[in-house]
Coordinates of C-alpha atoms in Angstrom, one line a residue:
M1 CA 40.6 88.3 -104.2
D2 CA 40.7 85.5 -101.5
G3 CA 38.1 87.4 -99.3
H4 CA 35.8 87.8 -102.4
S5 CA 36.1 84.2 -103.4
S6 CA 35.5 82.7 -99.8
S7 CA 32.3 85.0 -99.4
G8 CA 30.9 84.1 -102.9
P9 CA 29.2 80.7 -102.0
V10 CA 27.8 82.2 -98.8
T11 CA 26.4 85.1 -100.8
V12 CA 24.8 82.8 -103.3
L13 CA 23.2 80.6 -100.5
L14 CA 21.8 83.6 -98.7
L15 CA 20.4 85.2 -102.0
A16 CA 18.8 81.8 -102.7
A17 CA 17.3 81.6 -99.1
L18 CA 16.0 85.1 -99.4
T19 CA 14.6 84.5 -103.0
S20 CA 12.9 81.4 -101.8
S21 CA 11.4 83.2 -98.8
A22 CA 10.4 86.0 -101.0
L23 CA 8.4 83.7 -103.3
G24 CA 6.8 82.0 -100.5
Q25 CA 8.3 78.6 -101.0
S26 CA 8.4 75.9 -98.4
Q27 CA 9.7 72.3 -98.4
S28 CA 8.1 69.6 -96.3
Y29 CA 8.8 65.8 -95.8
F30 CA 6.2 63.2 -95.4
S31 CA 6.3 59.5 -94.8
V32 CA 4.9 57.0 -97.1
G33 CA 1.5 55.7 -95.8
D34 CA 1.1 58.7 -93.4
S35 CA -1.3 61.7 -94.0
L36 CA 0.1 64.6 -96.1
V37 CA -1.3 67.9 -94.7
L38 CA -0.9 71.3 -96.2
T39 CA -2.3 74.4 -94.4
P40 CA -2.5 77.9 -96.2
P41 CA -1.9 80.9 -94.0
K42 CA -5.0 82.3 -92.2
H43 CA -7.2 84.1 -94.7
G44 CA -8.5 87.5 -93.8
T45 CA -12.0 86.9 -95.4
T46 CA -14.7 84.3 -95.4
I47 CA -13.7 81.5 -97.9
T48 CA -16.1 80.9 -100.6
S49 CA -14.0 78.7 -103.1
V50 CA -10.9 76.6 -103.0
L51 CA -8.8 75.1 -105.8
W52 CA -5.6 72.9 -105.1
T53 CA -3.2 72.0 -107.9
H54 CA -0.5 69.3 -107.8
N55 CA 2.2 69.8 -110.4
S56 CA -0.5 72.1 -112.3
N57 CA -2.8 69.2 -112.2
L58 CA -6.2 69.5 -110.3
V59 CA -6.2 68.0 -106.8
V60 CA -9.7 69.4 -105.4
E61 CA -12.2 72.1 -106.3
W62 CA -14.7 73.5 -104.0
V63 CA -17.1 76.1 -105.3
N64 CA -20.7 76.7 -104.6
K65 CA -20.6 74.1 -101.9
D66 CA -19.7 71.4 -104.5
L67 CA -16.6 69.4 -103.6
E68 CA -14.7 67.4 -106.2
F69 CA -11.4 65.5 -106.1
F70 CA -9.5 64.5 -109.1
G71 CA -7.3 61.7 -110.3
S72 CA -5.5 59.5 -107.6
F73 CA -6.7 61.9 -105.0
E74 CA -10.2 60.7 -105.2
G75 CA -11.0 58.6 -101.9
R76 CA -7.9 59.9 -100.3
G77 CA -8.2 63.6 -100.0
S78 CA -10.2 65.9 -97.7
L79 CA -10.7 69.5 -97.5
N80 CA -11.5 72.0 -94.6
E81 CA -13.7 74.4 -96.4
R82 CA -13.1 77.0 -93.5
T83 CA -9.4 77.0 -93.6
A84 CA -8.7 75.6 -97.1
Q85 CA -6.5 73.0 -95.5
L86 CA -5.8 70.0 -97.6
T87 CA -5.2 66.4 -96.2
V88 CA -4.2 63.4 -98.4
S89 CA -4.3 60.2 -96.7
A90 CA -2.0 57.1 -97.3
A91 CA 0.6 59.3 -99.0
K92 CA 2.7 57.9 -101.9
Q93 CA 5.9 59.0 -103.3
S94 CA 4.1 60.0 -106.4
D95 CA 2.4 62.6 -104.3
G96 CA 5.5 64.6 -104.1
G97 CA 5.9 67.7 -106.0
E98 CA 4.8 71.3 -106.1
Y99 CA 1.2 72.2 -104.6
R100 CA -0.5 75.6 -105.0
V101 CA -3.9 77.0 -103.9
E102 CA -6.3 79.3 -105.1
I103 CA -8.6 80.9 -102.5
N104 CA -11.7 82.9 -103.6
N105 CA -10.3 82.9 -107.3
Q106 CA -7.0 84.3 -106.1
L107 CA -3.8 82.3 -106.5
Q108 CA -1.9 82.4 -103.4
S109 CA 1.9 83.2 -103.5
Q110 CA 2.9 80.2 -101.4
V111 CA 4.3 77.2 -103.1
Y112 CA 4.4 74.0 -101.2
T113 CA 7.1 71.7 -102.3
V114 CA 6.4 68.2 -101.0
I115 CA 8.7 65.3 -100.7
V116 CA 7.3 61.8 -99.7
I117 CA 9.9 59.3 -98.7
K118 CA 10.0 56.0 -96.9
K119 CA 11.1 55.5 -93.2
V120 CA 14.5 54.2 -92.8
P121 CA 14.8 50.4 -91.9
K122 CA 16.4 48.9 -88.7
P123 CA 20.1 49.0 -89.7
S124 CA 22.8 46.4 -88.4
V125 CA 26.3 46.9 -87.9
E126 CA 28.7 44.7 -90.1
V127 CA 32.5 44.4 -90.4
R128 CA 33.5 45.3 -94.1
T129 CA 37.2 44.4 -93.5
L130 CA 37.9 40.8 -94.5
T131 CA 39.7 40.1 -91.3
C132 CA 39.2 42.2 -88.1
S133 CA 40.9 41.2 -84.8
P134 CA 42.9 42.7 -82.0
K135 CA 45.9 42.2 -84.1
S136 CA 44.4 44.4 -87.1
S137 CA 45.8 47.9 -87.5
N138 CA 42.5 49.2 -88.4
C139 CA 39.0 47.9 -89.4
T140 CA 36.0 49.4 -91.4
L141 CA 32.5 49.1 -89.9
T142 CA 29.5 49.7 -91.9
C143 CA 25.8 50.7 -90.9
Q144 CA 24.0 48.3 -93.3
G145 CA 20.5 49.2 -94.2
D146 CA 18.7 49.5 -97.7
P147 CA 18.3 53.3 -98.1
T148 CA 16.3 53.1 -101.4
G149 CA 13.5 55.6 -101.2
T150 CA 14.5 56.9 -97.8
E151 CA 17.0 59.7 -99.0
P152 CA 18.2 62.0 -97.7
V153 CA 19.6 59.8 -95.1
T154 CA 22.5 60.5 -92.4
Y155 CA 24.4 57.9 -90.3
S156 CA 25.7 58.3 -86.8
W157 CA 27.7 56.0 -84.4
R158 CA 27.8 55.3 -80.8
K159 CA 30.4 53.7 -78.6
D160 CA 29.0 51.4 -75.7
S161 CA 26.2 53.4 -74.0
G162 CA 27.6 56.8 -74.7
G163 CA 26.0 59.6 -76.9
W164 CA 25.6 59.5 -80.6
G165 CA 28.4 61.0 -82.6
P166 CA 28.0 63.6 -85.3
E167 CA 25.8 62.8 -88.3
Q168 CA 27.6 61.9 -91.6
Q169 CA 26.6 61.0 -95.2
S170 CA 28.9 57.9 -95.2
M171 CA 27.5 54.7 -93.8
D172 CA 31.2 53.5 -92.8
L173 CA 33.2 54.0 -89.7
I174 CA 37.1 53.2 -89.6
I175 CA 38.3 52.3 -86.3
I176 CA 41.9 52.4 -85.4
N177 CA 43.6 49.8 -83.2
D178 CA 44.7 52.0 -80.4
E179 CA 44.3 52.0 -76.5
K180 CA 41.1 53.9 -76.7
T181 CA 39.4 51.7 -79.3
R182 CA 40.5 48.6 -77.4
G183 CA 38.6 49.8 -74.4
V184 CA 35.2 50.1 -76.3
K185 CA 33.1 46.9 -75.9
Q186 CA 30.5 47.5 -78.6
F187 CA 29.5 49.7 -81.5
S188 CA 26.1 50.7 -82.4
C189 CA 24.9 52.9 -85.5
R190 CA 21.9 54.9 -86.3
M191 CA 20.1 55.8 -89.6
K192 CA 18.1 58.8 -89.8
N193 CA 16.0 60.9 -92.4
P194 CA 13.5 63.8 -92.0
V195 CA 10.6 61.5 -91.1
S196 CA 12.3 58.7 -89.1
E197 CA 15.2 57.1 -87.3
E198 CA 16.2 53.7 -86.3
E199 CA 19.3 52.2 -84.4
S200 CA 21.0 49.0 -84.7
D201 CA 21.7 46.2 -82.2
P202 CA 25.2 46.7 -80.7
L203 CA 28.1 44.8 -82.4
K204 CA 30.8 43.5 -80.1
N205 CA 34.1 45.3 -80.8
P206 CA 36.5 42.9 -82.7
M207 CA 39.4 44.8 -81.2
Y208 CA 38.2 44.9 -77.6
Q209 CA 40.7 43.6 -75.1
E210 CA 39.6 43.7 -71.4
D211 CA 41.9 45.6 -68.9
P212 CA 43.2 43.3 -66.4
L213 CA 42.7 45.8 -63.7
S214 CA 39.3 46.7 -64.5
A215 CA 36.4 45.7 -62.4
G216 CA 35.9 42.5 -64.2
G217 CA 39.6 41.7 -64.2
L218 CA 39.9 42.2 -60.4
A219 CA 36.8 40.2 -59.7
A220 CA 38.4 37.3 -61.9
I221 CA 41.7 37.8 -59.9
I222 CA 40.0 37.8 -56.4
C223 CA 37.9 34.8 -57.4
F224 CA 41.0 32.9 -58.5
L225 CA 42.8 33.8 -55.2
I226 CA 39.8 32.6 -53.0
V227 CA 39.7 29.3 -54.8
A228 CA 43.5 28.9 -54.5
V229 CA 43.2 29.6 -50.7
V230 CA 40.3 27.1 -50.3
L231 CA 42.2 24.4 -52.2
A232 CA 45.4 25.0 -50.2
G233 CA 43.3 24.7 -46.9
L234 CA 41.9 21.5 -48.1
C235 CA 45.2 20.1 -48.9
V236 CA 46.5 20.9 -45.6
W237 CA 43.5 19.4 -43.7
K238 CA 43.7 16.4 -45.7
R239 CA 47.4 15.9 -45.0
E240 CA 46.8 16.4 -41.3
A241 CA 43.9 13.9 -41.2
I242 CA 46.1 11.3 -43.3
K243 CA 48.9 11.9 -40.7
K244 CA 46.7 11.3 -37.6
K245 CA 45.4 8.1 -39.1
F246 CA 48.7 6.6 -39.8
C247 CA 50.3 7.7 -36.6
A248 CA 47.3 6.4 -34.7
G249 CA 47.7 3.1 -36.4
S250 CA 51.4 2.9 -35.5
E251 CA 50.8 3.5 -31.8
T252 CA 48.1 0.7 -31.9
V253 CA 50.6 -1.8 -33.3
S254 CA 53.3 -0.8 -30.6
S255 CA 50.9 -1.3 -27.9
E256 CA 49.9 -4.7 -29.2
V257 CA 53.4 -5.8 -29.3
V258 CA 54.2 -4.6 -25.7
R259 CA 51.0 -6.5 -24.6
S260 CA 52.0 -9.7 -26.3
S261 CA 55.6 -9.5 -24.8
D262 CA 54.1 -9.1 -21.3
L263 CA 51.8 -12.2 -21.7
A264 CA 54.6 -14.2 -22.9
E265 CA 56.9 -13.4 -20.0
R266 CA 54.0 -14.4 -17.6
D267 CA 53.4 -17.7 -19.3
G268 CA 57.1 -18.6 -19.5
S269 CA 57.1 -18.5 -23.3
P270 CA 59.7 -16.6 -25.3
S271 CA 59.2 -13.0 -25.7
V272 CA 58.8 -11.6 -29.1
N273 CA 61.2 -9.1 -28.3
R274 CA 64.0 -11.7 -26.9
P275 CA 66.6 -13.0 -29.3
L276 CA 65.7 -16.6 -30.6
N277 CA 69.0 -18.3 -29.2
Q278 CA 68.5 -16.8 -25.7
K279 CA 67.1 -19.2 -23.0
P280 CA 64.9 -18.1 -20.3
N281 CA 66.2 -18.0 -16.7

């Protein structure tokens, strides 16, 4: 029972793929504003007439060398008479649908399913959580970009300058406050659909904490030590300069005192160093 139920969905998908292939169905995406090009398989004989339909409505008819486009395809369509290739310029979303072709009055088995979508916009990374900081246990980041008309869209995330993570349907990314997350400096996101892709500018990780032993941290510590050593050297140099200045002044004063005393003894006047009540001999 379990083995039968587990293989059921796979069998259904395989049968669907085989049925689609047998019916000659193909699905193609085109971007709004670009050219829509449909090319039938190579025909074995010379092509003398071509008729294309879109959702059972006439697109173009070429017979007896007369070429005519219909409806909204007038002025936008071109046909290669040798290969029956159809080109529609400035594709619109309304151009999507099923296209079929008759060549030499024979309806071809190929069915062309066309989907016209817009290119994805340039997204931006935003923080959905009301508060997100290094103290938060977790935060939710979102890849913000209007997906209207661009579906199907997938989202992927990148940490710093690393590779892109797996594509996902959700535009959100939940980050957990752990050592690994705290080491990430910035996050970027990418929007992608079958016709385009765009990536955001990086957002600084609100949980990032620089490792003090990292290259930047070591550089800061070294700079701090260099500044401290220079300041200490300046302080020592200043102290020695001040000490020499005051010591030199003291020696000068002592010399002047001795000199004055000698002069006084020669002149018979009291020495500045002799007590006042002592009389000279």
